[in-house]
Short mmCIF file of C-alpha atoms and ligand atoms in Angstrom, two decimals:
data_model
loop_
_atom_site.label_atom_id
_atom_site.label_comp_id
_atom_site.label_asym_id
_atom_site.label_seq_id
_atom_site.Cartn_x
_atom_site.Cartn_y
_atom_site.Cartn_z
CA UNK Q 4 -9.03 -44.56 10.95
CA UNK Q 5 -5.79 -43.67 9.49
CA UNK Q 6 -4.51 -44.09 12.97
CA UNK Q 7 -5.71 -47.74 13.33
CA UNK Q 8 -3.91 -48.55 10.03
CA UNK Q 9 -0.43 -46.81 11.32
CA UNK Q 10 -1.05 -48.68 14.87
CA UNK Q 11 -1.30 -52.42 12.62
CA UNK Q 12 0.66 -51.80 9.62
CA UNK Q 13 4.12 -52.27 11.46
CA UNK Q 14 3.23 -55.76 12.77
CA UNK Q 15 2.75 -59.52 12.01
CA UNK Q 16 -0.64 -60.73 12.88
CA UNK Q 17 0.50 -63.90 14.96
CA UNK Q 18 -2.38 -65.94 17.15
CA UNK Q 19 -4.92 -63.19 16.93
CA UNK Q 20 -2.69 -60.29 17.56
CA UNK Q 21 -0.77 -57.85 15.87
CA UNK Q 22 3.16 -57.76 17.08
CA UNK Q 23 6.34 -56.64 16.09
CA UNK Q 24 8.88 -59.77 15.14
CA UNK Q 25 10.53 -61.08 18.26
CA UNK Q 26 13.73 -59.65 16.92
CA UNK Q 27 12.78 -56.20 16.98
CA UNK Q 28 14.09 -55.71 13.29
CA UNK Q 29 12.38 -53.52 10.75
CA UNK Q 30 12.80 -52.13 7.31
CA UNK Q 31 11.29 -49.32 5.46
CA UNK Q 32 9.16 -49.54 2.46
CA UNK Q 33 9.26 -46.59 0.27
CA UNK Q 34 6.58 -45.05 -2.51
CA UNK Q 35 7.78 -46.01 -5.78
CA UNK Q 36 6.51 -42.87 -7.27
CA UNK Q 37 7.97 -40.86 -4.72
CA UNK Q 38 11.13 -42.84 -3.48
CA UNK Q 39 11.91 -40.16 -0.88
CA UNK Q 40 8.53 -40.76 0.83
CA UNK Q 41 8.24 -43.53 3.28
CA UNK Q 42 5.49 -45.72 3.51
CA UNK Q 43 5.75 -47.27 6.77
CA UNK Q 44 8.18 -49.62 8.93
CA UNK Q 45 7.62 -53.03 8.61
CA UNK Q 46 9.09 -56.26 10.72
CA UNK Q 47 12.17 -57.92 9.07
CA UNK Q 48 10.71 -60.99 10.66
CA UNK Q 49 12.97 -64.16 11.65
CA UNK Q 50 12.47 -68.54 11.35
CA UNK Q 51 11.40 -67.71 15.49
CA UNK Q 52 8.62 -65.34 14.11
CA UNK Q 53 7.61 -68.32 11.74
CA UNK Q 54 7.72 -71.00 14.36
CA UNK Q 55 5.26 -69.08 16.76
CA UNK Q 56 3.00 -68.59 13.53
CA UNK Q 57 3.04 -72.19 12.95
CA UNK Q 58 2.52 -73.31 16.31
CA UNK Q 59 -0.36 -71.04 16.57
CA UNK Q 60 -1.83 -72.59 13.38
CA UNK Q 61 -1.27 -75.89 14.54
CA UNK Q 62 -2.96 -74.91 18.11
CA UNK Q 63 -5.87 -73.63 16.40
CA UNK Q 64 -6.29 -76.24 13.55
CA UNK Q 65 -8.38 -79.45 14.92
CA UNK Q 66 -11.41 -77.22 16.29
CA UNK Q 67 -11.27 -75.11 12.82
CA UNK Q 68 -11.35 -78.13 10.70
CA UNK Q 69 -13.88 -79.85 13.16
CA UNK Q 70 -16.15 -76.59 12.61
CA UNK Q 71 -18.86 -76.89 9.73
CA UNK Q 72 -17.97 -76.10 6.71
CA UNK Q 73 -20.72 -73.52 6.41
CA UNK Q 74 -19.43 -72.32 10.09
CA UNK Q 75 -16.18 -71.46 8.62
CA UNK Q 76 -17.13 -69.84 5.90
CA UNK Q 77 -19.19 -67.22 7.61
CA UNK Q 78 -15.75 -65.76 8.66
CA UNK Q 79 -15.16 -65.53 4.79
CA UNK Q 80 -18.56 -63.87 4.33
CA UNK Q 81 -17.87 -61.46 7.19
CA UNK Q 82 -14.07 -60.82 5.72
CA UNK Q 83 -15.96 -60.12 2.26
CA UNK Q 84 -18.19 -57.39 4.03
CA UNK Q 85 -15.21 -55.66 5.82
CA UNK Q 86 -13.14 -55.58 2.40
CA UNK Q 87 -16.09 -54.37 0.52
CA UNK Q 88 -16.50 -51.31 3.32
CA UNK Q 89 -12.61 -50.10 2.47
CA UNK Q 90 -12.32 -50.74 -0.94
CA UNK Q 91 -10.99 -47.00 -1.09
CA UNK Q 92 -8.46 -47.24 2.09
CA UNK Q 93 -6.99 -50.61 0.34
CA UNK Q 94 -6.74 -49.37 -2.95
CA UNK Q 95 -5.28 -46.15 -1.61
CA UNK Q 96 -2.37 -48.27 0.21
CA UNK Q 97 -2.12 -50.51 -2.52
CA UNK Q 98 -1.42 -47.40 -4.97
CA UNK Q 99 1.27 -45.92 -2.24
CA UNK Q 100 3.40 -49.06 -1.48
CA UNK Q 101 3.34 -50.69 -4.95
CA UNK Q 102 2.47 -48.02 -7.53
CA UNK Q 103 -0.72 -49.60 -9.29
CA UNK Q 104 -2.42 -47.03 -10.97
CA UNK Q 105 -5.36 -46.40 -8.09
CA UNK Q 106 -8.06 -47.28 -11.11
CA UNK Q 107 -6.44 -50.88 -11.20
CA UNK Q 108 -6.08 -50.74 -6.93
CA UNK Q 109 -9.66 -50.29 -6.97
CA UNK Q 110 -10.96 -53.06 -9.03
CA UNK Q 111 -8.09 -55.49 -7.57
CA UNK Q 112 -9.40 -54.74 -3.78
CA UNK Q 113 -13.06 -55.18 -4.94
CA UNK Q 114 -11.94 -58.46 -6.36
CA UNK Q 115 -10.58 -59.71 -3.31
CA UNK Q 116 -13.81 -59.18 -1.56
CA UNK Q 117 -15.62 -61.13 -4.51
CA UNK Q 118 -13.19 -64.09 -4.07
CA UNK Q 119 -13.91 -64.20 -0.15
CA UNK Q 120 -17.59 -64.04 -1.32
CA UNK Q 121 -17.55 -66.39 -3.73
CA UNK Q 122 -15.34 -69.15 -1.07
CA UNK Q 123 -18.13 -68.36 1.29
CA UNK Q 124 -20.35 -70.11 -1.04
CA UNK Q 125 -18.20 -73.59 -0.47
CA UNK Q 126 -19.71 -74.41 2.76
CA UNK Q 127 -22.95 -75.36 0.78
CA UNK Q 128 -21.45 -77.13 -2.11
CA UNK Q 129 -20.56 -80.98 -2.45
CA UNK Q 130 -17.26 -82.20 -0.67
CA UNK Q 131 -17.39 -85.39 -2.28
CA UNK Q 132 -19.31 -88.02 -4.64
CA UNK Q 133 -21.24 -91.09 -4.03
CA UNK Q 134 -20.71 -94.44 -5.45
CA UNK Q 135 -21.73 -98.15 -5.24
CA UNK Q 136 -19.47 -100.86 -4.23
CA UNK Q 137 -19.40 -103.42 -7.22
CA UNK Q 138 -19.66 -106.44 -5.32
CA UNK Q 139 -22.59 -105.54 -3.05
CA UNK Q 140 -24.01 -102.68 -4.23
CA UNK Q 141 -23.34 -101.31 -0.80
CA UNK Q 142 -22.20 -97.21 -0.42
CA UNK Q 143 -18.40 -96.42 -1.52
CA UNK Q 144 -17.92 -92.52 -1.38
CA UNK Q 145 -15.38 -89.95 -1.00
CA UNK Q 146 -14.90 -87.01 1.00
CA UNK Q 147 -12.36 -84.43 1.13
CA UNK Q 148 -10.42 -83.83 4.06
CA UNK Q 149 -8.50 -80.22 4.96
CA UNK Q 150 -4.53 -80.67 5.47
CA UNK Q 151 -3.38 -78.73 8.26
CA UNK Q 152 -1.33 -76.20 8.60
CA UNK Q 153 -0.47 -74.71 4.93
CA UNK Q 154 2.27 -71.96 4.28
CA UNK Q 155 1.18 -69.37 1.63
CA UNK Q 156 3.87 -67.48 -0.12
CA UNK Q 157 3.04 -64.22 -2.17
CA UNK Q 158 4.58 -61.71 -4.84
CA UNK Q 159 3.99 -58.05 -4.49
CA UNK Q 160 2.40 -57.48 -7.70
CA UNK Q 161 -1.12 -58.52 -6.91
CA UNK Q 162 -0.90 -57.96 -2.99
CA UNK Q 163 -4.81 -58.31 -2.48
CA UNK Q 164 -5.76 -60.96 -4.93
CA UNK Q 165 -3.24 -63.47 -4.45
CA UNK Q 166 -3.12 -63.37 -0.79
CA UNK Q 167 -6.68 -63.80 -1.00
CA UNK Q 168 -7.57 -65.93 -3.77
CA UNK Q 169 -5.09 -68.85 -1.73
CA UNK Q 170 -6.18 -67.83 1.71
CA UNK Q 171 -9.76 -68.04 0.74
CA UNK Q 172 -9.80 -71.48 -0.32
CA UNK Q 173 -7.38 -72.82 2.47
CA UNK Q 174 -9.59 -71.71 5.33
CA UNK Q 175 -12.63 -72.61 3.81
CA UNK Q 176 -11.76 -76.42 3.31
CA UNK Q 177 -10.78 -76.31 6.71
CA UNK Q 178 -6.88 -75.56 7.13
CA UNK Q 179 -4.63 -72.88 9.11
CA UNK Q 180 -2.72 -70.29 7.51
CA UNK Q 181 0.29 -69.18 7.70
CA UNK Q 182 0.67 -66.42 4.99
CA UNK Q 183 4.34 -65.09 4.07
CA UNK Q 184 3.94 -61.56 2.19
CA UNK Q 185 6.14 -59.83 -0.17
CA UNK Q 186 8.26 -56.83 1.32
CA UNK Q 187 7.39 -54.80 -0.66
CA UNK Q 188 3.48 -54.83 -0.55
CA UNK Q 189 3.03 -55.75 3.19
CA UNK Q 190 0.37 -53.05 4.20
CA UNK Q 191 -2.32 -53.86 1.54
CA UNK Q 192 -2.47 -57.92 2.52
CA UNK Q 193 -2.29 -56.76 6.21
CA UNK Q 194 -5.75 -55.88 5.36
CA UNK Q 195 -6.87 -59.08 5.19
CA UNK Q 196 -5.51 -59.69 8.69
CA UNK Q 197 -7.67 -56.71 9.99
CA UNK Q 198 -10.92 -58.04 8.27
CA UNK Q 199 -10.72 -61.64 9.95
CA UNK Q 200 -9.84 -60.48 13.29
CA UNK Q 201 -12.82 -58.06 12.89
CA UNK Q 202 -14.90 -61.10 11.96
CA UNK Q 203 -13.78 -62.49 15.61
CA UNK Q 204 -11.92 -65.59 13.60
CA UNK Q 205 -10.31 -67.99 16.33
CA UNK Q 206 -7.06 -67.08 17.16
CA UNK Q 207 -4.45 -68.50 15.08
CA UNK Q 208 -6.55 -69.71 12.27
CA UNK Q 209 -4.71 -67.28 10.22
CA UNK Q 210 -1.28 -65.88 10.74
CA UNK Q 211 0.70 -63.05 8.68
CA UNK Q 212 4.36 -62.86 8.56
CA UNK Q 213 6.13 -60.31 6.90
CA UNK Q 214 10.16 -60.62 6.12
CA UNK Q 215 12.39 -61.81 3.40
CA UNK Q 216 12.01 -64.74 1.07
CA UNK Q 217 15.47 -66.07 2.48
CA UNK Q 218 14.89 -66.18 6.12
CA UNK Q 219 10.68 -66.38 6.41
CA UNK Q 220 10.04 -67.80 2.97
CA UNK Q 221 12.65 -70.66 3.37
CA UNK Q 222 11.58 -71.33 7.28
CA UNK Q 223 7.95 -72.13 5.84
CA UNK Q 224 9.17 -74.17 2.99
CA UNK Q 225 11.64 -76.10 4.81
CA UNK Q 226 9.51 -76.07 8.54
CA UNK Q 227 8.43 -79.48 9.28
CA UNK Q 228 5.16 -78.71 10.61
CA UNK Q 229 3.90 -77.30 7.65
CA UNK Q 230 1.78 -79.80 5.16
CA UNK Q 231 1.65 -77.90 2.14
CA UNK Q 232 3.19 -74.54 0.33
CA UNK Q 233 1.49 -72.74 -2.28
CA UNK Q 234 3.68 -70.39 -3.96
CA UNK Q 235 3.43 -67.40 -6.65
CA UNK Q 236 6.23 -65.65 -7.82
CA UNK Q 237 9.33 -66.03 -10.23
CA UNK Q 238 10.34 -68.95 -11.75
CA UNK Q 239 13.80 -69.80 -10.18
CA UNK Q 240 12.68 -69.12 -6.55
CA UNK Q 241 9.67 -70.92 -7.42
CA UNK Q 242 11.62 -74.03 -8.61
CA UNK Q 243 14.16 -74.09 -5.38
CA UNK Q 244 11.00 -73.82 -3.48
CA UNK Q 245 9.39 -77.07 -4.71
CA UNK Q 246 12.80 -78.84 -4.59
CA UNK Q 247 13.08 -77.91 -0.75
CA UNK Q 248 9.41 -78.47 -0.05
CA UNK Q 249 9.13 -81.89 -2.08
CA UNK Q 250 12.49 -83.05 -0.37
CA UNK Q 251 10.66 -82.04 3.24
CA UNK Q 252 7.41 -84.50 1.74
CA UNK Q 253 5.22 -81.37 1.28
CA UNK Q 254 2.65 -80.75 -0.96
CA UNK Q 255 3.73 -78.26 -3.49
CA UNK Q 256 1.97 -75.51 -5.85
CA UNK Q 257 3.52 -73.32 -7.96
CA UNK Q 258 2.27 -70.18 -10.21
CA UNK Q 259 5.00 -68.94 -11.84
CA UNK Q 260 6.04 -66.63 -14.51
CA UNK Q 261 4.66 -66.06 -18.37
CA UNK Q 262 5.74 -64.63 -21.91
CA UNK Q 263 2.21 -64.60 -23.06
CA UNK Q 264 1.68 -63.96 -26.69
CA UNK Q 265 -1.64 -61.90 -28.25
CA UNK Q 266 -2.18 -62.89 -31.89
CA UNK Q 267 -3.60 -60.31 -34.15
CA UNK Q 268 -4.91 -62.13 -37.29
CA UNK Q 269 -5.79 -60.43 -40.47
CA UNK Q 270 -9.11 -60.14 -40.20
CA UNK Q 271 -9.10 -58.59 -36.58
CA UNK Q 272 -10.69 -55.57 -35.70
CA UNK Q 273 -7.33 -53.32 -35.44
CA UNK Q 274 -8.32 -50.59 -33.08
CA UNK Q 275 -9.74 -53.24 -30.80
CA UNK Q 276 -6.60 -55.22 -30.84
CA UNK Q 277 -4.79 -52.49 -30.22
CA UNK Q 278 -6.59 -51.85 -26.77
CA UNK Q 279 -6.23 -55.09 -25.60
CA UNK Q 280 -2.42 -55.11 -26.07
CA UNK Q 281 -1.78 -51.54 -24.72
CA UNK Q 282 -3.83 -53.11 -21.75
CA UNK Q 283 -2.43 -56.36 -21.70
CA UNK Q 284 1.20 -54.88 -22.54
CA UNK Q 285 1.15 -51.58 -20.15
CA UNK Q 286 -1.31 -51.59 -17.45
CA UNK Q 287 0.23 -52.08 -13.89
CA UNK Q 288 3.19 -50.92 -15.75
CA UNK Q 289 3.45 -54.40 -17.34
CA UNK Q 290 4.13 -56.25 -13.78
CA UNK Q 291 1.55 -58.88 -14.42
CA UNK Q 292 2.30 -62.72 -15.06
CA UNK Q 293 -0.28 -62.42 -17.55
CA UNK Q 294 1.35 -59.37 -19.36
CA UNK Q 295 1.17 -59.13 -23.24
CA UNK Q 296 4.92 -59.96 -24.07
CA UNK Q 297 4.82 -61.18 -27.51
CA UNK Q 298 2.22 -59.56 -30.47
CA UNK Q 299 2.05 -61.22 -33.63
CA UNK Q 300 0.60 -59.27 -35.90
CA UNK Q 301 -0.67 -60.75 -39.61
CA UNK Q 302 1.68 -59.13 -42.02
CA UNK Q 303 -1.23 -57.52 -43.97
CA UNK Q 304 -2.01 -55.30 -40.84
CA UNK Q 305 1.22 -55.22 -39.33
CA UNK Q 306 1.85 -51.61 -40.73
CA UNK Q 307 -1.57 -50.35 -39.80
CA UNK Q 308 -1.47 -51.93 -36.20
CA UNK Q 309 1.90 -50.59 -35.34
CA UNK Q 310 0.51 -47.32 -36.58
CA UNK Q 311 -2.55 -47.17 -34.28
CA UNK Q 312 -0.13 -48.98 -31.22
CA UNK Q 313 1.94 -45.99 -31.31
CA UNK Q 314 -0.82 -43.40 -31.45
CA UNK Q 315 -2.59 -45.19 -28.23
CA UNK Q 316 0.66 -45.27 -26.61
CA UNK Q 317 1.16 -41.30 -27.49
CA UNK Q 318 -2.25 -40.78 -25.92
CA UNK Q 319 -2.08 -42.85 -22.77
CA UNK Q 320 -1.86 -41.86 -19.56
CA UNK Q 321 1.50 -42.19 -18.01
CA UNK Q 322 2.52 -41.01 -14.31
CA UNK Q 323 1.29 -40.44 -10.81
CA UNK Q 324 -0.56 -43.71 -9.69
CA UNK Q 325 -2.99 -41.83 -7.34
CA UNK Q 326 -4.14 -39.90 -10.52
CA UNK Q 327 -7.71 -41.92 -11.53
CA UNK Q 328 -6.67 -40.73 -15.26
CA UNK Q 329 -3.64 -42.84 -15.02
CA UNK Q 330 -3.04 -45.96 -16.91
CA UNK Q 331 0.81 -46.56 -16.47
CA UNK Q 332 2.49 -46.08 -13.00
CA UNK Q 333 6.00 -46.58 -11.74
CA UNK Q 334 8.10 -49.91 -11.43
CA UNK Q 335 7.67 -51.22 -7.89
CA UNK Q 336 11.54 -50.64 -7.07
CA UNK Q 337 14.56 -49.27 -7.77
CA UNK Q 338 16.19 -53.14 -8.59
CA UNK Q 339 13.22 -53.71 -10.74
CA UNK Q 340 13.74 -50.58 -12.72
CA UNK Q 341 17.11 -51.59 -13.06
CA UNK Q 342 16.93 -54.71 -14.44
CA UNK Q 343 13.83 -53.47 -16.56
CA UNK Q 344 16.20 -51.13 -18.34
CA UNK Q 345 18.96 -53.72 -18.41
CA UNK Q 346 16.50 -55.76 -20.38
CA UNK Q 347 15.89 -53.16 -22.72
CA UNK Q 348 19.45 -52.88 -23.27
CA UNK Q 349 19.72 -55.98 -24.05
CA UNK Q 350 17.12 -55.84 -26.36
CA UNK Q 351 18.70 -53.29 -28.26
CA UNK Q 352 22.22 -54.91 -28.05
CA UNK Q 353 20.61 -57.74 -29.68
CA UNK Q 354 19.25 -56.11 -32.96
CA UNK Q 355 15.82 -54.82 -31.66
CA UNK Q 356 14.69 -51.65 -33.00
CA UNK Q 357 12.78 -49.40 -30.62
CA UNK Q 358 9.16 -48.10 -31.86
CA UNK Q 359 8.68 -46.00 -28.81
CA UNK Q 360 9.99 -45.69 -25.05
CA UNK Q 361 12.97 -47.68 -23.95
CA UNK Q 362 13.78 -44.98 -21.15
CA UNK Q 363 13.53 -43.56 -17.39
CA UNK Q 364 10.31 -41.37 -17.87
CA UNK Q 365 11.00 -39.49 -14.38
CA UNK Q 366 14.05 -38.23 -12.34
CA UNK Q 367 12.50 -39.42 -9.20
CA UNK Q 368 9.90 -42.17 -9.67
CA UNK Q 369 10.58 -45.26 -10.90
CA UNK Q 370 8.84 -44.62 -14.01
CA UNK Q 371 9.51 -46.25 -17.50
CA UNK Q 372 7.62 -45.64 -20.43
CA UNK Q 373 5.48 -47.93 -22.58
CA UNK Q 374 8.39 -49.59 -24.64
CA UNK Q 375 7.46 -51.27 -27.81
CA UNK Q 376 10.21 -53.17 -30.07
CA UNK Q 377 10.38 -54.70 -33.33
CA UNK Q 378 12.84 -56.48 -35.42
CA UNK Q 379 13.70 -58.68 -32.43
CA UNK Q 380 14.70 -62.48 -33.72
CA UNK Q 381 12.62 -65.42 -32.09
CA UNK Q 382 15.91 -66.39 -30.39
CA UNK Q 383 16.66 -63.32 -28.56
CA UNK Q 384 16.52 -62.55 -24.67
CA UNK Q 385 13.19 -60.68 -24.96
CA UNK Q 386 11.20 -63.07 -27.15
CA UNK Q 387 12.15 -65.79 -24.28
CA UNK Q 388 12.64 -64.03 -20.88
CA UNK Q 389 10.21 -62.08 -18.88
CA UNK Q 390 11.11 -58.81 -18.67
CA UNK Q 391 8.82 -57.59 -15.87
CA UNK Q 392 8.04 -53.98 -16.86
CA UNK Q 393 6.30 -51.74 -19.62
CA UNK Q 394 8.03 -53.85 -22.65
CA UNK Q 395 6.24 -55.75 -25.40
CA UNK Q 396 7.52 -56.60 -28.63
CA UNK Q 397 5.92 -56.79 -32.46
CA UNK Q 398 6.67 -59.91 -34.70
CA UNK Q 399 4.93 -60.09 -38.33
CA UNK Q 400 3.46 -63.44 -39.48
CA UNK Q 401 2.32 -65.06 -42.33
CA UNK Q 402 -0.09 -67.98 -41.43
CA UNK Q 403 -2.01 -68.89 -38.31
CA UNK Q 404 -0.11 -71.96 -38.09
CA UNK Q 405 3.20 -70.24 -38.03
CA UNK Q 406 2.07 -67.63 -35.65
CA UNK Q 407 0.86 -70.81 -32.99
CA UNK Q 408 3.97 -72.25 -33.20
CA UNK Q 409 6.12 -69.47 -32.69
CA UNK Q 410 3.75 -68.58 -29.81
CA UNK Q 411 4.58 -71.96 -28.32
CA UNK Q 412 8.41 -71.49 -28.86
CA UNK Q 413 8.95 -70.78 -25.27
CA UNK Q 414 9.09 -72.50 -22.05
CA UNK Q 415 6.42 -70.56 -20.32
CA UNK Q 416 2.72 -71.32 -21.15
CA UNK Q 417 0.52 -69.04 -18.69
CA UNK Q 418 -2.06 -67.00 -20.96
CA UNK Q 419 -2.19 -66.26 -24.69
CA UNK Q 420 -4.71 -64.26 -26.83
CA UNK Q 421 -6.36 -64.25 -30.45
CA UNK Q 422 -7.73 -61.43 -32.23
CA UNK Q 423 -10.18 -62.80 -35.20
CA UNK Q 424 -13.67 -62.59 -36.53
CA UNK Q 425 -13.03 -66.26 -37.11
CA UNK Q 426 -14.48 -69.20 -35.55
CA UNK Q 427 -12.41 -71.80 -37.40
CA UNK Q 428 -9.40 -69.67 -36.59
CA UNK Q 429 -10.31 -69.31 -32.73
CA UNK Q 430 -10.83 -73.27 -32.54
CA UNK Q 431 -7.14 -73.64 -34.18
CA UNK Q 432 -5.78 -71.23 -31.46
CA UNK Q 433 -7.53 -72.69 -28.60
CA UNK Q 434 -6.37 -76.59 -29.39
CA UNK Q 435 -3.06 -75.67 -30.42
CA UNK Q 436 -1.91 -73.29 -27.81
CA UNK Q 437 0.17 -74.49 -24.97
CA UNK Q 438 -1.25 -72.47 -21.92
CA UNK Q 439 -3.29 -72.59 -19.18
CA UNK Q 440 -5.39 -69.77 -19.86
CA UNK Q 441 -6.98 -68.90 -23.51
CA UNK Q 442 -8.28 -65.76 -24.37
CA UNK Q 443 -10.54 -65.21 -27.81
CA UNK Q 444 -10.66 -61.32 -28.42
CA UNK Q 445 -10.00 -60.41 -25.01
CA UNK Q 446 -6.32 -59.26 -23.34
CA UNK Q 447 -3.91 -61.90 -22.15
CA UNK Q 448 -4.43 -60.32 -18.40
CA UNK Q 449 -7.44 -60.72 -16.43
CA UNK Q 450 -8.87 -63.68 -14.08
CA UNK Q 451 -12.50 -64.58 -13.03
CA UNK Q 452 -12.62 -65.18 -9.41
CA UNK Q 453 -14.92 -68.50 -9.96
CA UNK Q 454 -12.94 -70.29 -12.68
CA UNK Q 455 -9.52 -72.21 -12.69
CA UNK Q 456 -6.16 -69.75 -12.94
CA UNK Q 457 -2.68 -71.47 -13.76
CA UNK Q 458 -0.25 -71.96 -16.24
CA UNK Q 459 1.26 -75.05 -18.00
CA UNK Q 460 4.93 -75.48 -18.94
CA UNK Q 461 7.55 -73.56 -16.45
CA UNK Q 462 4.66 -71.30 -16.09
CA UNK Q 463 2.62 -73.76 -13.01
CA UNK Q 464 3.33 -77.02 -11.06
CA UNK Q 465 0.37 -78.68 -9.28
CA UNK Q 466 -3.20 -78.26 -9.44
CA UNK Q 467 -4.37 -74.68 -10.38
CA UNK Q 468 -5.97 -72.17 -8.35
CA UNK Q 469 -9.21 -70.63 -7.90
CA UNK Q 470 -12.74 -71.74 -8.31
CA UNK Q 471 -13.38 -75.23 -7.74
CA UNK Q 472 -10.11 -75.93 -8.85
CA UNK Q 473 -8.55 -75.05 -5.08
CA UNK Q 474 -10.32 -77.80 -3.44
CA UNK Q 475 -7.79 -79.98 -5.19
CA UNK Q 476 -4.78 -78.50 -3.05
CA UNK Q 477 -6.14 -77.47 -0.20
CA UNK Q 478 -7.67 -80.90 0.67
CA UNK Q 479 -6.51 -84.50 0.43
CA UNK Q 480 -9.69 -87.24 -1.05
CA UNK Q 481 -10.28 -89.98 1.09
CA UNK Q 482 -12.40 -93.11 0.05
CA UNK Q 483 -14.51 -94.70 2.51
CA UNK Q 484 -16.20 -98.20 1.94
CA UNK Q 485 -19.34 -98.34 3.93
CA UNK Q 486 -21.04 -101.93 4.94
CA UNK Q 487 -23.67 -102.65 7.23
P1 LIG T 503 9.94 -63.53 -6.01
O1 LIG T 503 9.83 -64.90 -6.54
O2 LIG T 503 11.01 -62.60 -6.24
O3 LIG T 503 8.92 -63.67 -4.94
C1 LIG T 503 7.85 -63.96 -4.47
C2 LIG T 503 7.83 -64.75 -2.86
O4 LIG T 503 8.57 -65.59 -2.46
C3 LIG T 503 7.94 -63.58 -2.24
O5 LIG T 503 7.10 -63.38 -1.13
C4 LIG T 503 9.88 -63.47 -1.65
O6 LIG T 503 9.96 -63.33 -0.66
C5 LIG T 503 9.41 -65.02 -1.61
N1 LIG T 503 10.83 -65.48 -1.73
C6 LIG T 503 11.81 -65.22 -2.26
N2 LIG T 503 12.92 -66.13 -2.01
C7 LIG T 503 12.49 -67.28 -1.36
C8 LIG T 503 12.89 -68.35 -0.82
N3 LIG T 503 14.05 -68.65 -0.99
N4 LIG T 503 11.89 -69.42 -0.28
C9 LIG T 503 10.75 -68.81 -0.20
N5 LIG T 503 10.18 -67.75 -0.17
C10 LIG T 503 10.91 -67.11 -0.88
O7 LIG T 503 8.90 -63.02 -7.13
P2 LIG T 503 8.25 -61.20 -7.22
O8 LIG T 503 9.36 -60.86 -7.85
O9 LIG T 503 7.72 -60.93 -5.79
O10 LIG T 503 6.85 -61.40 -8.15
C11 LIG T 503 6.90 -61.35 -9.82
C12 LIG T 503 7.09 -62.50 -10.19
O11 LIG T 503 5.73 -63.43 -9.74
C13 LIG T 503 6.97 -62.31 -11.44
O12 LIG T 503 7.88 -63.34 -12.16
C14 LIG T 503 5.45 -62.92 -11.87
O13 LIG T 503 5.44 -63.30 -13.46
C15 LIG T 503 5.31 -63.90 -11.00
N6 LIG T 503 3.90 -63.99 -10.59
C16 LIG T 503 3.38 -65.18 -11.17
C17 LIG T 503 1.86 -65.47 -11.12
C18 LIG T 503 1.06 -66.53 -11.50
O14 LIG T 503 -0.41 -66.63 -11.03
N7 LIG T 503 1.43 -67.21 -12.53
C19 LIG T 503 0.97 -64.15 -10.61
C20 LIG T 503 1.70 -62.96 -9.98
C21 LIG T 503 2.90 -62.95 -10.22
#
């Protein structure tokens, strides 16, 4: 089994075959827990490889779009089976290449199977609406048409779930796909290609290309034969992608960063709120778009919460991500590690006080211990910009309206959470908070597969992903007047 992965690992998947980049160029990926240990050699693909993938997708598209939705979706059910059968293997690859603790990697691999399972049901769901024409009463109805070749650009932090939640609806609704994986986590994404190859998916319907954003990503974004781009990643890159893609006349969807607040009201159960804060801020080493970056605690509870939070951090498991006990593993790569440490330094220089953490926690691994600041001003860098690591800040508040206003005072709007026993406070929060995903008495991270996922303000652009919302991006609506 291990040999099969090695044989396919270092390859793009184009027109049904695993093959190296036509340039012959490769790069090496290392394990962020033990950077002296290589994970593998992967293709540094070029615009020429993208062109071959797009051409294969164009050839495959007409027959794929003509298949009934139910027949297309049978391939998704097959992929769900294949992934379910090797959750452990995928989880181990994920942990090795990008450092996610194995218990979270297992959950994510299982979630990828659940996403394919959910979208395999789309073949049996309504694809339009029927009305009557106002003048004659004859039928007028809408139907959904696939777009053509779509380009999917994905980050490294959810290397199974994000490629899956883009590819599953794209394929179910009859599009042909070129998927660009992040260079920091290609091995996990290649399992998708492998699963579809096993289902006998027609060649060219799904293509996977590995390589840099500047070369592979850009070629997809500007390439004239790609109808739509779904992008998940950082704000600056996403905004550049939107500019170039819209200039080329494409449909664009962006899922970007977040700066997600957690509000702990005076009547909250502090222990429960602490657990949610720990998971939200530190699981996956804080490398989630929905991670908890700001924690507003009512002044009556602040000291107690601070103490319990520090105790929870002291008893937490930080270290080897392959250990099933580990809750907080390493940062994905050295550059990100340096960026997070620079963010911590900036937090200090702008007047923030460290409650715990703030330093590199291992001489070799890219490990940073859970880090908590307080006394950070609302205008400080840490209060406004995404530091993509296990770093969060505590703030005191007096009234809920004040907390909501301060929570909203950033350009991001992805997720937010409140802990309270009051239905009235929860409703005020749901009404007033400017984000796409709201949690009441649960952590800021987490996304169910069958409901919409996406941000507002600078955190997103275009229709949301997942659940039935995905049909908006991956199809166009056609209105048919049918007179007899
Ligand atoms: P990133 O923006 O650096 O890269 C994302 C993808 O874009 C990668 O595949 C990269 O190679 C590609 N890319 C880079 N330059 C490009 C270009 N010029 N043209 C086209 N593609 C290009 O982001 P990252 O570091 O991989 O991921 C972390 C970021 O993603 C964080 O900001 C996080 O908040 C965000 N994120 C958002 C969501 C969400 O759903 N909102 C989910 C996960 C991660």
